[in-house]
Structure formats: C-alpha cells, structure tokens
Coordinates of N, CA and C in Angstrom, one line a residue:
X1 N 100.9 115.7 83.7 CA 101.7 116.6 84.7 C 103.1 116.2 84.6
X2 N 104.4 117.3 84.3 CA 105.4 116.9 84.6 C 106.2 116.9 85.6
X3 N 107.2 116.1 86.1 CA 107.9 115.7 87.3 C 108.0 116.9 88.4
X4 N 108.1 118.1 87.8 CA 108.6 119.4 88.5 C 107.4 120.1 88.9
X5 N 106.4 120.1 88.4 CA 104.6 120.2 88.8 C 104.2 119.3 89.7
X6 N 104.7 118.0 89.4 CA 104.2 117.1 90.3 C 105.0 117.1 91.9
X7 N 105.9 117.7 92.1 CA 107.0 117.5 92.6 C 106.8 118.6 93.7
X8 N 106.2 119.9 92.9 CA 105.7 121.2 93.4 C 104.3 120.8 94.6
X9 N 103.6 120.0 93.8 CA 101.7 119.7 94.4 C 101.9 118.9 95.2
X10 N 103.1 117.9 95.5 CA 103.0 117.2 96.7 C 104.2 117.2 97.6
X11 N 104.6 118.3 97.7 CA 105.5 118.8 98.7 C 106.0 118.6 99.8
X12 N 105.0 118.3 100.9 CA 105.1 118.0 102.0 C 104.0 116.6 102.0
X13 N 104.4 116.0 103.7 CA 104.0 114.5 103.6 C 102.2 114.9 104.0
X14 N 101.6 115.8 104.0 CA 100.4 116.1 104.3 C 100.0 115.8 103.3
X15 N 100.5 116.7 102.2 CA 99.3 116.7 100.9 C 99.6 115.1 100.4
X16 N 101.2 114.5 100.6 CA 100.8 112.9 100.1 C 100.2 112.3 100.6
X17 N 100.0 112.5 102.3 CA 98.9 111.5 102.5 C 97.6 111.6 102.4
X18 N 97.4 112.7 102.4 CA 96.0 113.3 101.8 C 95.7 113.0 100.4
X19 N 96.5 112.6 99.5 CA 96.2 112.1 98.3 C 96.6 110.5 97.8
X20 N 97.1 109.7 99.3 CA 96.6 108.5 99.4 C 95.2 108.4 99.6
X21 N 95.0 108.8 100.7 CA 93.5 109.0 101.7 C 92.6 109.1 100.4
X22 N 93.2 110.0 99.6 CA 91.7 109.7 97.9 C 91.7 108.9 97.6
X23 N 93.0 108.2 97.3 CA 93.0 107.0 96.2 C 92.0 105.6 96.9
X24 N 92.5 106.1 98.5 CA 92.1 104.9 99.3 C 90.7 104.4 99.6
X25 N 90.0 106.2 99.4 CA 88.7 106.5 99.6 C 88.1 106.1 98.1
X26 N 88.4 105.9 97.3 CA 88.4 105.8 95.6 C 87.9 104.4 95.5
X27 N 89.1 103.4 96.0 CA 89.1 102.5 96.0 C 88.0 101.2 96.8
X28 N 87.9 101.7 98.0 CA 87.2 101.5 99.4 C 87.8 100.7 100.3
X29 N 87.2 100.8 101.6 CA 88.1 100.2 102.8 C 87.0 99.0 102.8
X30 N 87.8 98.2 103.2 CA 87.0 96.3 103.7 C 87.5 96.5 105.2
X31 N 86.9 96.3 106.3 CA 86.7 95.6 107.3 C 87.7 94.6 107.3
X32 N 88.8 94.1 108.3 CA 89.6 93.0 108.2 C 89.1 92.3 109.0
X33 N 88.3 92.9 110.3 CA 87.2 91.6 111.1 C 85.9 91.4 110.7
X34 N 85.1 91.9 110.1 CA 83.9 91.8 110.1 C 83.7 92.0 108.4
X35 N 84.3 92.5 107.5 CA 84.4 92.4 105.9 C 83.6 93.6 105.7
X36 N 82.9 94.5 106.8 CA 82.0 96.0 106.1 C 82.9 96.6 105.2
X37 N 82.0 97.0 104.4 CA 82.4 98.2 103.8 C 81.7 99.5 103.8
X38 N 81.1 99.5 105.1 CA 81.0 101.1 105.2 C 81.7 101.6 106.5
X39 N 82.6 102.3 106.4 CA 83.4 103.2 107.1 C 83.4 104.5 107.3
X40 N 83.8 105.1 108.4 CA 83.8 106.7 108.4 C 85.2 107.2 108.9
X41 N 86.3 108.3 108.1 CA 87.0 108.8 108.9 C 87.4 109.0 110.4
X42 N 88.3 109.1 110.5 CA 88.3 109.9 112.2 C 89.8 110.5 112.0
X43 N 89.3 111.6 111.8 CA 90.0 112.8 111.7 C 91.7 112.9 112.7
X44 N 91.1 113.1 113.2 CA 92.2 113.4 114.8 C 93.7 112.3 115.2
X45 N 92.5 110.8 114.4 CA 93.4 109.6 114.6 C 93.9 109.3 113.5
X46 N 93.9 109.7 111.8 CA 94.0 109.4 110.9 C 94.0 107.6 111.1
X47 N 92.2 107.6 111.1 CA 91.7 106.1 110.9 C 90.7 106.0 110.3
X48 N 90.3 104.9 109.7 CA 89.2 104.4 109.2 C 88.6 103.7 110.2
X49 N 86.8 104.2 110.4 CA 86.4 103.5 111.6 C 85.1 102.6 111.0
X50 N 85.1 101.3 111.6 CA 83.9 100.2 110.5 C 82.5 100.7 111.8
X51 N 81.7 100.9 111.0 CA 80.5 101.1 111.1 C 79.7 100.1 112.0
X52 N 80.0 98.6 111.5 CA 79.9 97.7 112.2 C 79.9 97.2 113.5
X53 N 81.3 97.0 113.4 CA 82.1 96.8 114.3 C 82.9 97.4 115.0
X54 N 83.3 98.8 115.0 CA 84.5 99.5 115.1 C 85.6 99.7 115.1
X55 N 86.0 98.4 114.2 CA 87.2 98.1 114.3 C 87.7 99.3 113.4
X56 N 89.1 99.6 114.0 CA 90.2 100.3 113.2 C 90.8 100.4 112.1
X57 N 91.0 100.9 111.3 CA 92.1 100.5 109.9 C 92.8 102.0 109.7
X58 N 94.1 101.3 110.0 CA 94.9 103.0 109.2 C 94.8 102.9 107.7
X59 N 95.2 104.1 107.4 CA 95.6 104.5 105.7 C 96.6 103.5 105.2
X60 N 97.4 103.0 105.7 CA 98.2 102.0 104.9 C 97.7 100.1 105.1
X61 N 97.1 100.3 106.1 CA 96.5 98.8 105.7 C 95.7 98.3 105.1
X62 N 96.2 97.3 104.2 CA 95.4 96.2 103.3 C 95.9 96.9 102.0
X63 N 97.4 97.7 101.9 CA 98.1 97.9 100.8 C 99.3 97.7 100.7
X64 N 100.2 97.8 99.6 CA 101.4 97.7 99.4 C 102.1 98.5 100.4
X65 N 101.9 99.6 101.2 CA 102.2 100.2 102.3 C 102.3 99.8 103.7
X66 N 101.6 98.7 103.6 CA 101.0 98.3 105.0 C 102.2 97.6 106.1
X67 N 103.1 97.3 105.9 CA 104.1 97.1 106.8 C 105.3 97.6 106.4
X68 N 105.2 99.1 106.0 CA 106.3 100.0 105.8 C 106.3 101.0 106.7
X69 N 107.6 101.5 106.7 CA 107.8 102.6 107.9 C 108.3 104.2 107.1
X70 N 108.1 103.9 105.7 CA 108.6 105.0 104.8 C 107.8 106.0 105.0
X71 N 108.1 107.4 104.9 CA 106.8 108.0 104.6 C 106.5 108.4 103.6
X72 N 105.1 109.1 103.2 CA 104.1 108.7 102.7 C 104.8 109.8 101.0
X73 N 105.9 110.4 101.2 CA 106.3 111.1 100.1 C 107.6 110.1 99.8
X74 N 107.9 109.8 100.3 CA 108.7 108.6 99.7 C 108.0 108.0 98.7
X75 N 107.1 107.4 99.0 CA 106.2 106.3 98.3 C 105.8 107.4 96.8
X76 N 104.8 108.2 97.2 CA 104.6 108.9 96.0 C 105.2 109.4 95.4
X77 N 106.7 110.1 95.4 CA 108.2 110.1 95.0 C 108.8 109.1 94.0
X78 N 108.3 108.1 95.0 CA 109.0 106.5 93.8 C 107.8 106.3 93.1
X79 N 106.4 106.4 92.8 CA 106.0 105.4 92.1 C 105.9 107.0 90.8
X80 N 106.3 107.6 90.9 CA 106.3 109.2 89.9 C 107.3 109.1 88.9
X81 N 108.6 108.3 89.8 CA 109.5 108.8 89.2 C 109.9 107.3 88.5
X82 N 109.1 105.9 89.0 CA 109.1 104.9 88.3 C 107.8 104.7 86.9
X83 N 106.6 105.8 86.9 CA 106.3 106.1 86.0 C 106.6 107.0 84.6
X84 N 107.4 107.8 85.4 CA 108.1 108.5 84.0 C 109.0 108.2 83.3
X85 N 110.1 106.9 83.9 CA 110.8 106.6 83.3 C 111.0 105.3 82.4
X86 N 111.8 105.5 81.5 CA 111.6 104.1 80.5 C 112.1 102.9 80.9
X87 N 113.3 102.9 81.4 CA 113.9 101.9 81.9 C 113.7 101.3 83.6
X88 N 113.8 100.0 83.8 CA 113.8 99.7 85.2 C 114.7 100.8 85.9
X89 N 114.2 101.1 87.5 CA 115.5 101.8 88.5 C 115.7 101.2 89.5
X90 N 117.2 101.0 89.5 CA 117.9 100.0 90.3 C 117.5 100.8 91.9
X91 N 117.3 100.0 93.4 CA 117.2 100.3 94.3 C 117.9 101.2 95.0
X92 N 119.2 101.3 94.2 CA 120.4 102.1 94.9 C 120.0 104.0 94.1
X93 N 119.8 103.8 93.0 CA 119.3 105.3 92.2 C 118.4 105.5 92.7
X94 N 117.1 105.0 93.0 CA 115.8 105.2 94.1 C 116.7 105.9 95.3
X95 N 117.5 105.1 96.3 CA 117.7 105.4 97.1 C 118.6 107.1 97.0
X96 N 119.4 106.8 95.8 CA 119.9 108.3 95.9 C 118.9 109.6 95.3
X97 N 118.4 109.2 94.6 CA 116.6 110.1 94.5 C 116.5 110.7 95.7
X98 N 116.3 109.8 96.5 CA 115.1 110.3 97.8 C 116.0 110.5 98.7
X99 N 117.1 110.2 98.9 CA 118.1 110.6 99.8 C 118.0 110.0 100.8
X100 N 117.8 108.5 100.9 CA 117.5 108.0 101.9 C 118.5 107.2 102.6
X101 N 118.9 107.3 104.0 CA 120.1 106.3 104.4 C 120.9 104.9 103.9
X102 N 119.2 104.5 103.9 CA 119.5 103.3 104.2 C 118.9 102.1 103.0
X103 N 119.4 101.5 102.3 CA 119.1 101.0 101.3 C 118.1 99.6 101.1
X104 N 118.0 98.8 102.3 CA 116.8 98.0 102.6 C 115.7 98.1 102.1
X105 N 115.2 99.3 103.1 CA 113.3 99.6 103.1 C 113.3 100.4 101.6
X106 N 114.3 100.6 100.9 CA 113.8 101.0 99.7 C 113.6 99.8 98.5
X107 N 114.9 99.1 99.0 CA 114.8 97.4 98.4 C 113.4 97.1 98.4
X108 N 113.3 96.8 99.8 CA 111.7 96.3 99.8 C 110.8 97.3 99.5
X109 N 110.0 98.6 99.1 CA 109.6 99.3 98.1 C 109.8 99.3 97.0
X110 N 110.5 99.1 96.2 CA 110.5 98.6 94.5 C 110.1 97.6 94.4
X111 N 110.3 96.1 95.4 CA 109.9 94.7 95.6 C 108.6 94.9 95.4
X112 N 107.7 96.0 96.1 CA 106.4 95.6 96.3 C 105.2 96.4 95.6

C-alpha cells in the first residue's frame, strides 16, 4: 500500500485506533495484576477487562504508547512514514510532517 492509500484508510483517529485495537488483539493483552490472558473488550470505556480479576487495561498499556499523550494518528503517521523511507528522520521533519507544536513528545516518539 502506498503512502496516499494509506493516508486515505486511516483518516481519522477512530479508524487508527481501531487498527491498534487489531494489532493489540493480534498480539494479546497480559494482565498487569494477576498475568491472565483472557480478556474481554468494553466497548463504551475503550478497555480491556481481565476475566480474572477485573482489572482494567487501556489500548496503550504495556506498549511503546503507554505513557504518551499523542494521538493515535500521530503514532500511525510516524511509524508509515518511517517505514517508507530510506534514510533516518530527524525529530524536527517528523514534527513538521504532522504538524505538531511542540517538538518534545515527538522527540520522545522516534526515541521509542
């Protein structure tokens, strides 16, 4: 898929997080208190709920996401546009990519 198709299918921050939510579901959720791995959605709260125990897990915990405040098209924005290209991208071209203020949280996004 090229950049302008891909660019087109994930448009808005719904369909990216909905196409974390696969990868996430792909992958599987662990339990951070109790280690289950069987979980069930909850729709309403965008949570993962342990079967177990009930403990909670959002979509970005226990990933490279997990103490970011970006949203979820940012992320899939940068890791598209650091796939297609040949050479490293400096934090500041990221940053003018995505149009983003502030040059930090994108520092730490390439970092991670």
């Amino acid at each position: 898929m090229n950049l302008i198709k891909f660019f087109q299918t994930y448009d808005t921050e719904l369909k990216c997080s909905e196409l974390f939510k696969q990868m996430r579901d792909k992958e599987g959720v662990n339990c951070k208190r109790c280690g289950g791995a069987d979980h069930y959605w909850l729709g309403t709260r965008d949570r993962y709920r342990c079967k177990a125990c009930n403990w909670e897990t959002t979509l970005r915990s226990g990933t490279a996401l997990e103490y970011s405040k970006l949203p979820y098209r940012y992320w899939i924005y940068a890791m598209a546009i650091l796939a297609s290209s040949k050479k490293p991208v400096s934090a500041l071209e990221m940053q003018r990519n995505l149009g983003h203020k502030f040059y930090e949280p994108i520092w730490f996004m390439l970092h991670k």
